[in-house]
XYZ file of C-alpha atoms in Angstrom:
596
model
C -22.592 -21.568 -3.238
C -20.080 -21.130 -5.933
C -20.195 -24.053 -7.919
C -17.020 -26.524 -7.384
C -14.885 -24.300 -10.274
C -15.559 -21.292 -8.985
C -14.470 -22.028 -5.967
C -11.381 -23.450 -7.644
C -10.969 -20.145 -8.993
C -11.208 -17.798 -6.252
C -8.356 -20.529 -3.755
C -6.545 -20.817 -6.639
C -6.433 -16.884 -6.920
C -6.283 -16.575 -3.112
C -2.784 -18.774 -2.919
C -1.015 -16.511 -5.636
C -1.685 -13.250 -3.625
C -1.033 -14.539 -0.674
C 1.773 -17.182 -0.734
C 3.798 -16.497 -4.018
C 5.586 -13.642 -3.383
C 7.393 -16.126 -0.120
C 7.185 -18.878 -2.336
C 9.786 -18.932 -5.266
C 10.077 -21.492 -7.885
C 12.710 -24.008 -7.001
C 15.262 -24.567 -9.605
C 17.043 -27.550 -7.972
C 18.594 -29.717 -9.988
C 15.434 -32.459 -9.555
C 13.617 -29.125 -10.851
C 16.281 -28.347 -14.251
C 13.537 -29.301 -17.245
C 10.815 -28.376 -16.030
C 8.081 -26.324 -17.816
C 6.522 -23.093 -16.724
C 3.514 -24.794 -15.749
C 4.990 -27.732 -13.735
C 6.772 -24.713 -12.322
C 3.699 -23.228 -11.523
C 1.648 -25.886 -10.444
C 4.785 -26.692 -7.596
C 4.537 -23.036 -6.008
C 0.707 -23.644 -6.021
C 0.711 -27.002 -4.253
C 3.344 -25.924 -1.193
C 0.937 -23.103 -1.045
C -1.894 -25.359 -0.462
C 0.363 -26.898 2.140
C 0.796 -23.556 4.056
C -2.013 -22.460 3.863
C -3.535 -25.827 5.310
C -0.993 -25.252 8.011
C -2.640 -21.750 7.890
C -6.007 -23.588 8.315
C -5.566 -25.765 11.000
C -3.105 -24.110 13.721
C -4.651 -20.757 12.861
C -1.310 -18.949 12.478
C -0.217 -16.666 10.431
C 0.513 -16.666 6.448
C 4.485 -15.735 7.140
C 4.398 -19.210 9.864
C 3.065 -21.118 8.102
C 5.494 -20.461 5.219
C 8.061 -21.270 7.357
C 6.553 -24.826 7.717
C 7.166 -26.245 4.739
C 9.011 -28.594 3.872
C 8.395 -29.721 0.122
C 11.176 -30.783 -2.023
C 13.077 -33.490 -2.401
C 13.999 -35.958 0.590
C 10.858 -34.773 2.019
C 9.672 -38.463 2.823
C 5.800 -37.131 1.455
C 5.628 -34.543 4.128
C 5.107 -30.970 2.392
C 4.543 -29.483 5.531
C 5.781 -29.746 9.531
C 4.120 -27.509 12.151
C 3.640 -28.175 16.041
C 1.245 -27.075 17.208
C 2.056 -26.682 21.055
C -1.207 -25.513 22.502
C -3.116 -28.405 20.985
C -0.022 -31.298 21.522
C -0.095 -31.355 17.717
C 2.452 -32.317 14.772
C 0.608 -31.439 12.160
C 1.849 -33.389 9.072
C 0.410 -32.355 5.270
C 0.767 -33.958 2.631
C -0.513 -31.469 -0.722
C -1.427 -31.894 -3.710
C -2.793 -28.637 -6.183
C -4.505 -31.090 -9.337
C -7.144 -29.031 -10.746
C -9.108 -32.471 -11.562
C -9.039 -33.130 -7.988
C -7.147 -36.121 -8.061
C -6.342 -37.682 -4.436
C -3.202 -38.736 -3.806
C -2.418 -42.049 -4.515
C -1.748 -45.272 -2.889
C 2.182 -45.144 -3.720
C 1.701 -41.238 -2.335
C 0.329 -41.929 0.918
C 2.656 -45.601 1.484
C 5.288 -42.703 1.020
C 4.451 -40.689 3.597
C 3.600 -43.421 6.040
C 7.151 -43.963 5.876
C 8.092 -41.065 5.915
C 6.157 -40.621 9.536
C 7.445 -43.838 10.128
C 11.194 -42.576 9.588
C 10.181 -38.932 11.474
C 9.284 -41.178 14.585
C 12.490 -43.947 14.633
C 14.232 -39.985 14.352
C 15.937 -40.862 11.639
C 16.305 -37.142 10.794
C 19.603 -38.133 8.240
C 16.793 -39.198 5.819
C 15.053 -36.208 4.980
C 16.272 -32.993 2.875
C 17.394 -29.665 4.759
C 13.904 -27.981 5.292
C 12.677 -30.640 7.901
C 16.062 -30.570 9.306
C 16.177 -26.753 9.670
C 13.029 -27.788 11.849
C 14.602 -30.814 13.706
C 14.060 -28.783 17.283
C 10.666 -28.296 17.476
C 9.889 -31.729 15.758
C 12.144 -33.520 18.874
C 10.427 -31.561 21.146
C 7.105 -32.282 19.690
C 8.153 -36.204 20.185
C 9.060 -36.145 23.284
C 5.766 -34.178 24.865
C 3.943 -37.054 26.149
C -0.022 -36.572 24.846
C 1.161 -35.814 21.560
C -0.285 -36.994 18.608
C 0.402 -36.537 15.325
C -2.387 -35.165 12.810
C -1.743 -35.172 9.028
C -3.824 -33.670 6.448
C -3.990 -34.599 3.057
C -5.241 -31.610 1.278
C -6.005 -31.728 -2.369
C -9.051 -30.427 -4.436
C -11.018 -33.590 -4.547
C -13.037 -34.660 -1.654
C -12.715 -37.721 -0.564
C -9.850 -40.541 -0.940
C -9.685 -43.645 -2.493
C -10.538 -46.816 -0.878
C -7.010 -48.709 -0.833
C -5.346 -45.058 0.093
C -7.808 -44.434 3.334
C -7.043 -47.830 4.264
C -3.605 -47.976 4.085
C -3.783 -44.822 6.299
C -6.914 -46.416 8.645
C -4.691 -48.831 8.986
C -1.391 -47.342 10.529
C -4.012 -46.059 12.774
C -4.522 -48.794 13.912
C -0.986 -49.840 14.290
C 0.344 -46.913 16.623
C -3.470 -46.015 18.184
C -3.581 -49.011 20.803
C -2.882 -47.699 23.962
C -3.592 -43.359 23.303
C -4.260 -41.625 20.363
C -0.610 -41.015 18.202
C -2.162 -40.524 14.903
C -4.493 -39.322 13.317
C -5.700 -38.480 9.750
C -8.010 -36.117 7.753
C -8.803 -35.102 4.526
C -8.581 -31.647 3.958
C -10.538 -31.894 0.258
C -11.313 -27.927 -1.715
C -14.469 -28.178 -0.152
C -12.624 -27.164 3.354
C -9.995 -25.332 2.253
C -13.164 -23.375 0.565
C -14.867 -22.986 3.942
C -11.401 -21.483 4.877
C -11.343 -19.221 3.278
C -14.900 -17.837 3.769
C -14.482 -18.124 7.387
C -11.450 -15.874 7.202
C -13.663 -12.633 5.347
C -17.135 -13.115 7.850
C -17.182 -9.722 10.118
C -15.429 -10.472 12.778
C -17.485 -9.999 16.215
C -17.108 -6.705 18.005
C -17.159 -6.441 22.167
C -16.313 -3.683 24.127
C -18.268 -1.464 26.935
C -19.409 1.936 26.773
C -19.593 4.614 29.632
C -22.807 6.199 29.566
C -24.258 9.504 31.466
C -27.252 10.990 32.383
C -28.795 7.889 31.552
C -31.892 5.646 31.842
C -33.556 2.572 30.104
C -36.204 0.481 29.480
C -36.653 -3.638 29.661
C -40.104 -4.257 27.634
C -40.370 -5.563 25.453
C -36.753 -5.414 25.144
C -33.805 -4.185 26.733
C -32.913 -0.646 25.658
C -30.680 2.351 27.233
C -30.297 5.926 26.291
C -28.078 8.319 27.673
C -25.108 11.237 26.569
C -22.125 9.531 25.327
C -18.146 11.544 25.567
C -17.006 11.723 21.617
C -13.641 10.930 22.735
C -14.796 7.423 23.774
C -16.957 7.373 20.288
C -13.580 7.774 18.501
C -12.118 5.185 20.756
C -14.229 3.137 19.406
C -14.269 3.380 16.080
C -10.154 3.334 15.967
C -9.856 0.433 18.072
C -12.956 -1.409 15.947
C -13.055 0.214 12.418
C -15.379 -0.664 9.975
C -16.893 -3.743 11.856
C -18.339 -1.345 14.304
C -20.578 -0.233 10.969
C -21.076 -4.221 9.667
C -25.321 -3.799 9.905
C -24.844 -0.305 8.751
C -26.362 0.513 5.618
C -23.068 2.833 4.854
C -19.833 2.877 5.605
C -17.376 6.528 6.724
C -18.351 8.019 3.201
C -15.564 10.876 4.846
C -15.101 14.313 5.423
C -17.599 15.666 2.604
C -21.059 17.253 3.590
C -22.353 17.933 6.954
C -19.777 15.646 7.864
C -17.078 18.539 7.756
C -19.324 20.656 9.246
C -19.533 17.707 12.937
C -15.517 17.394 12.547
C -15.325 21.647 12.686
C -18.015 21.396 15.073
C -17.136 18.909 17.393
C -13.899 20.580 17.917
C -15.012 24.093 17.972
C -18.043 23.761 19.988
C -17.830 21.062 22.029
C -20.059 21.921 24.562
C -22.704 22.691 21.682
C -22.447 19.788 19.986
C -24.925 17.789 22.092
C -27.426 19.497 20.802
C -26.550 20.546 17.329
C -26.342 16.599 16.440
C -29.240 13.577 16.281
C -26.848 11.430 18.185
C -26.438 7.257 16.871
C -28.338 4.419 17.341
C -26.332 0.764 18.525
C -28.214 -2.440 18.216
C -25.817 -5.399 20.772
C -26.722 -9.135 20.826
C -26.630 -8.317 24.920
C -26.101 -5.488 27.436
C -24.330 -5.829 31.383
C -24.568 -3.655 33.018
C -22.029 -2.712 35.789
C -22.053 -0.914 39.140
C -23.204 2.769 38.450
C -25.312 5.278 39.572
C -27.775 7.025 36.500
C -25.188 9.710 36.726
C -22.489 7.820 35.387
C -22.121 3.862 34.515
C -20.475 1.123 32.313
C -21.854 -0.883 30.041
C -20.839 -4.278 28.103
C -22.309 -5.152 25.169
C -21.681 -7.853 23.287
C -20.996 -8.264 18.748
C -22.436 -5.030 19.156
C -22.780 -2.585 15.446
C -23.922 0.850 14.828
C -26.783 0.595 13.504
C -27.606 4.728 12.547
C -24.132 7.187 12.912
C -22.072 6.259 10.750
C -21.463 9.441 9.538
C -20.917 11.350 12.865
C -19.057 8.860 14.515
C -16.283 8.725 11.661
C -16.561 12.274 11.486
C -15.681 12.372 15.545
C -13.191 9.929 14.327
C -11.750 12.772 12.060
C -11.773 15.283 14.224
C -9.141 14.034 16.593
C -6.644 13.953 14.535
C -6.746 17.239 15.329
C -5.629 16.564 18.344
C -7.617 15.600 21.776
C -11.743 15.999 21.736
C -12.848 18.376 24.863
C -14.749 16.156 27.565
C -17.053 18.456 27.119
C -18.634 17.434 23.220
C -21.590 14.377 23.970
C -24.068 12.902 22.257
C -27.599 10.989 22.412
C -26.554 7.051 22.106
C -29.156 4.457 22.239
C -28.436 1.239 22.424
C -30.843 -1.958 21.544
C -30.802 -5.573 22.734
C -31.198 -7.919 20.172
C -30.248 -11.495 21.063
C -28.565 -13.877 19.220
C -31.369 -15.049 16.837
C -32.701 -11.537 16.439
C -34.480 -12.631 12.978
C -35.116 -9.664 10.905
C -35.263 -6.915 14.020
C -31.943 -5.269 13.297
C -32.948 -5.108 9.884
C -36.016 -3.605 11.096
C -34.282 -1.004 13.727
C -31.310 0.300 10.737
C -34.546 0.793 8.385
C -36.593 2.488 10.843
C -33.567 4.898 12.175
C -32.237 4.934 8.966
C -35.301 6.740 7.078
C -35.112 9.623 9.385
C -32.390 10.602 6.600
C -31.535 11.605 3.264
C -30.454 7.896 1.578
C -31.109 5.745 -1.466
C -32.823 2.311 -3.161
C -29.034 1.255 -3.350
C -27.888 2.023 0.673
C -31.008 -0.104 1.929
C -30.041 -3.141 -0.617
C -26.987 -3.234 2.152
C -28.712 -4.739 4.375
C -28.987 -7.963 1.778
C -27.441 -11.147 4.008
C -26.716 -11.910 -0.103
C -24.118 -9.295 -0.449
C -21.892 -9.617 2.124
C -22.036 -13.833 0.874
C -21.032 -12.309 -2.339
C -18.071 -9.613 -0.896
C -16.921 -12.674 1.359
C -16.558 -14.756 -1.498
C -14.776 -12.020 -3.205
C -12.003 -11.440 -0.980
C -11.236 -15.075 -0.545
C -9.933 -14.608 -4.582
C -8.625 -11.343 -3.389
C -10.971 -9.123 -4.640
C -12.784 -5.580 -3.301
C -16.685 -5.407 -4.147
C -18.079 -2.624 -1.455
C -21.578 -3.161 -1.789
C -22.413 -0.405 1.171
C -21.126 2.919 0.226
C -18.412 4.463 1.634
C -15.573 6.614 1.141
C -12.921 3.757 -0.484
C -15.803 2.800 -2.721
C -16.169 6.052 -4.473
C -12.680 5.694 -6.310
C -12.915 2.779 -9.337
C -10.198 0.914 -9.483
C -9.240 -1.890 -10.987
C -10.006 -5.754 -8.954
C -12.565 -3.623 -6.610
C -15.915 -2.500 -7.522
C -19.259 -1.501 -6.195
C -22.771 -2.927 -6.057
C -24.377 -0.238 -9.417
C -20.992 -1.313 -11.179
C -22.296 -4.868 -10.643
C -26.248 -4.246 -11.373
C -25.230 -2.311 -14.126
C -23.124 -5.131 -15.359
C -25.363 -8.432 -14.855
C -28.199 -6.848 -16.082
C -26.228 -5.506 -19.438
C -24.775 -9.128 -19.742
C -26.168 -11.837 -17.600
C -29.708 -12.591 -19.317
C -31.269 -13.813 -22.621
C -32.481 -11.738 -25.009
C -36.290 -13.203 -25.918
C -38.535 -12.116 -28.365
C -41.892 -10.549 -28.095
C -43.236 -14.502 -29.493
C -41.518 -16.275 -27.321
C -42.238 -14.080 -23.713
C -46.116 -14.138 -25.499
C -45.985 -18.095 -25.555
C -44.853 -18.447 -22.142
C -48.023 -15.913 -20.288
C -50.038 -17.639 -22.682
C -49.261 -21.455 -21.245
C -49.503 -19.824 -17.870
C -45.681 -20.476 -17.356
C -43.659 -17.422 -14.774
C -41.998 -14.918 -17.832
C -38.471 -15.562 -18.157
C -36.235 -13.321 -17.847
C -35.160 -11.085 -20.506
C -32.072 -8.575 -21.126
C -34.438 -6.061 -22.971
C -36.459 -5.272 -20.031
C -33.213 -5.148 -17.458
C -31.400 -2.868 -20.369
C -34.110 -0.682 -20.898
C -34.655 -0.218 -17.288
C -31.191 0.627 -16.689
C -31.408 3.348 -19.869
C -34.652 4.961 -18.016
C -34.828 4.325 -14.330
C -31.332 3.655 -13.126
C -31.939 3.077 -9.919
C -34.825 0.692 -10.032
C -32.322 -2.538 -10.273
C -30.869 -1.591 -6.599
C -34.084 -0.895 -5.531
C -34.331 -4.302 -2.648
C -38.376 -4.021 -2.923
C -38.368 -4.148 -6.723
C -39.059 -6.738 -9.040
C -35.243 -6.435 -10.518
C -33.111 -6.448 -7.517
C -33.641 -10.186 -6.732
C -33.588 -11.480 -9.926
C -30.102 -9.851 -10.012
C -28.258 -10.622 -7.603
C -29.914 -13.913 -6.591
C -29.151 -16.681 -3.745
C -27.744 -19.076 -6.939
C -25.229 -16.118 -8.224
C -21.526 -16.763 -7.025
C -18.527 -14.113 -6.291
C -16.689 -15.138 -9.150
C -19.112 -14.937 -11.605
C -20.577 -11.843 -10.668
C -16.962 -10.109 -11.208
C -16.187 -11.894 -14.730
C -18.970 -9.652 -15.658
C -18.413 -6.504 -14.191
C -14.897 -7.820 -15.939
C -16.485 -8.464 -19.049
C -18.550 -4.893 -18.762
C -16.121 -2.857 -18.266
C -14.067 -3.915 -21.243
C -16.965 -4.092 -24.192
C -18.075 -0.395 -22.450
C -14.405 0.487 -23.221
C -14.886 -0.750 -26.960
C -18.525 1.261 -27.043
C -16.859 4.545 -25.741
C -13.960 4.828 -27.723
C -16.517 4.024 -31.153
C -18.625 6.601 -29.918
C -15.314 8.756 -29.464
C -14.100 7.972 -32.948
C -17.261 9.041 -35.050
C -17.714 12.068 -36.240
C -21.588 11.241 -37.560
C -24.016 12.709 -34.774
C -26.488 9.935 -36.015
C -23.539 7.043 -34.944
C -22.255 9.130 -32.554
C -25.866 8.614 -30.280
C -26.330 5.236 -31.760
C -23.252 3.862 -28.979
C -24.122 6.437 -26.621
C -27.698 5.632 -25.846
C -27.676 1.897 -27.444
C -24.327 0.737 -25.013
C -26.057 -1.178 -23.047
C -29.016 -2.668 -25.744
C -25.664 -4.048 -27.737
C -24.280 -5.384 -24.514
C -26.948 -7.091 -24.149
C -26.495 -8.458 -27.602
C -22.682 -9.060 -26.816
C -24.224 -11.618 -24.083
C -26.243 -13.523 -25.846
C -24.079 -14.649 -29.012
C -20.695 -14.819 -26.316
C -21.628 -17.732 -23.825
C -18.973 -19.551 -24.614
C -17.245 -16.314 -23.256
C -19.751 -15.556 -20.195
C -19.882 -18.614 -18.459
C -16.442 -19.788 -17.853
C -15.690 -19.743 -14.057
C -11.922 -17.763 -14.443
C -12.119 -13.937 -12.772
C -9.341 -12.985 -15.354
C -10.217 -12.207 -19.449
C -6.793 -13.922 -21.364
C -5.875 -11.676 -24.519
C -8.009 -14.574 -26.692
C -11.818 -14.067 -25.371
C -10.963 -10.533 -25.315
C -9.978 -10.052 -29.041
C -13.260 -12.971 -29.237
C -15.462 -10.134 -27.405
C -13.872 -7.184 -29.231
C -15.415 -8.599 -33.098
C -18.165 -9.756 -31.635
C -18.941 -6.253 -30.149
C -18.462 -4.771 -33.777
C -19.803 -6.990 -35.439
C -22.475 -6.530 -33.495
C -22.754 -3.108 -33.092
C -22.881 -2.882 -37.029
C -26.072 -5.227 -37.039
C -27.741 -3.688 -34.860
C -26.855 0.436 -36.395
C -28.300 -0.890 -39.402
C -31.013 -2.250 -38.006
C -31.810 -0.056 -35.653
C -31.498 2.864 -39.344
C -35.205 2.807 -40.734
C -36.330 3.789 -36.919
C -34.824 6.683 -37.287
C -37.441 8.791 -39.141
C -39.734 9.252 -35.758
C -37.959 8.729 -33.073
C -34.280 9.203 -32.172
C -31.684 6.704 -30.281
C -32.556 8.370 -26.812
C -36.270 7.315 -26.920
C -35.759 4.249 -28.989
C -33.410 2.212 -26.335
C -34.803 3.634 -22.924
C -38.282 2.503 -23.716
C -39.606 -1.738 -23.842
C -42.685 -0.311 -26.859
C -39.420 0.355 -29.077
C -36.259 -1.660 -28.206
C -38.432 -5.208 -28.119
C -39.210 -4.736 -31.627
C -36.134 -4.101 -31.928
C -34.521 -6.848 -30.623
C -37.698 -9.281 -32.392
C -35.690 -7.943 -35.320
C -31.960 -7.670 -33.944
C -33.001 -12.051 -32.930
C -34.348 -13.055 -36.817
C -31.705 -11.534 -38.399
C -29.621 -13.450 -36.285
C -31.119 -17.033 -36.701
C -31.119 -16.160 -40.229
C -27.167 -16.601 -40.513
C -27.084 -19.288 -38.746
C -29.126 -21.378 -40.964
C -26.985 -19.692 -43.896
C -25.047 -22.885 -45.927
C -21.413 -22.096 -45.343
C -19.235 -21.340 -47.964
C -16.681 -24.214 -49.268
C -13.896 -24.222 -51.758
C -14.638 -25.968 -55.050
C -12.993 -29.105 -54.901
C -10.529 -29.573 -57.729
C -11.069 -31.851 -61.036
C -10.919 -35.069 -61.244
């Protein structure tokens, strides 16, 4: 679970990306003289009001923006929406205050008085934005059984006691005979959960027709038979990536064998069944329609293709060239895993995919922690690819892969520790503390071990307490420092110094992180100009310190050997740590006092 500052970062990023294009700065007379920061907070408050309508009423962003009534003479009502399906008039008062301060008692009283005016039909007291919604407001007020539902939306968790008493008093006043009014606190935790739920994968429920099929009932239900390639392409077209939610990889595009699959299904449809391995689907439940062994329809609940993403994607690609022959068929196995399946789905995915050429990073995609991180980042407008796909191959700003994250975490997440510190923990029989030097030497020597889910390093890198915001920031810092060090390598004329910057890059980063907790630990997505300048200065300074410390080692081993072996890198790290400690205790030079 992300920290409160990290939740706030994700929410703010989401509000800006989704609503700022349609929630402009207000330039009316009552806003004149405002600073840009005040206008920015005002836009965030109105965006929060709109998103509260989205979260409460499950409408799209454009509809919610149309419900904004914030402005002069809004009487404390920042958004209004008639939810006909649930017989309620939803009203919002929103406050975007990063301190988390809730609406004050005075602000709550203003809203209560606004609701009184609304119920009394004193519409002339309201601004134009409210009056523009009079048709739906009057319809709502005249609907029997309607209730007014007020949401106090802000960045804290609870209303103040006096403000809450006033709201409860107003509820008691109205609800003598029927439920006419209720109020809710939509604090940061509630709003963040709306964001997270939006990013959850959609459940795929659909039907498939199997030909020449058979099945088993024990120890669990499964059916297997032929499916037409055109029908499979239709599933992919209808559901997209959601159909591969439990797979270790998404479709990788028309590369290698995928191009051959596309060609075969079009040019040799009668042979396709014999040349293709088929696909495997898991489903929460399988329901059989009336049919015979020759052909039958099966309804699948919460289903996913766990093996055969490349086959399914290639067949869908083949349909771009025209309709597929009805003779093109392939084998499909469908296994019912139930609603509470434990690790059965993962075991099926692993077993079925071990028959193909896969990498350790592919199976890391089965870690539910990776999906949590993807959802957190998606809520903030960032794209995280933890499963290989065609999209993941294209490196661009605002998007990164599991491999990118693993290297950034290895270089920047952990403290550099001395051999003496590690030995002390061993003597005291304490768990060995995480040591940045372990990670950077592994990254240099055998980078695949970083994302091997069964290895000792993966769990430390992608631990349950790692948030999406922190991971994104570390990737940003990694990319920034990497550019600096790549530039330093390219600018050097000395072969020895070029090799230092090429092979020592991860090691240098570990020490930049060691000395930059003030930058690393901030819960922001982006780096400020000041932070970039600070990191650039420290990178250059530490590079020179590490280079001068490593020069004596050049007599017997090159930089590639030094930075990929712990037996060489750890003593070097010890010396660097000693030099940094000595710098820290040196007295600061002070200017001489003028003579008395």
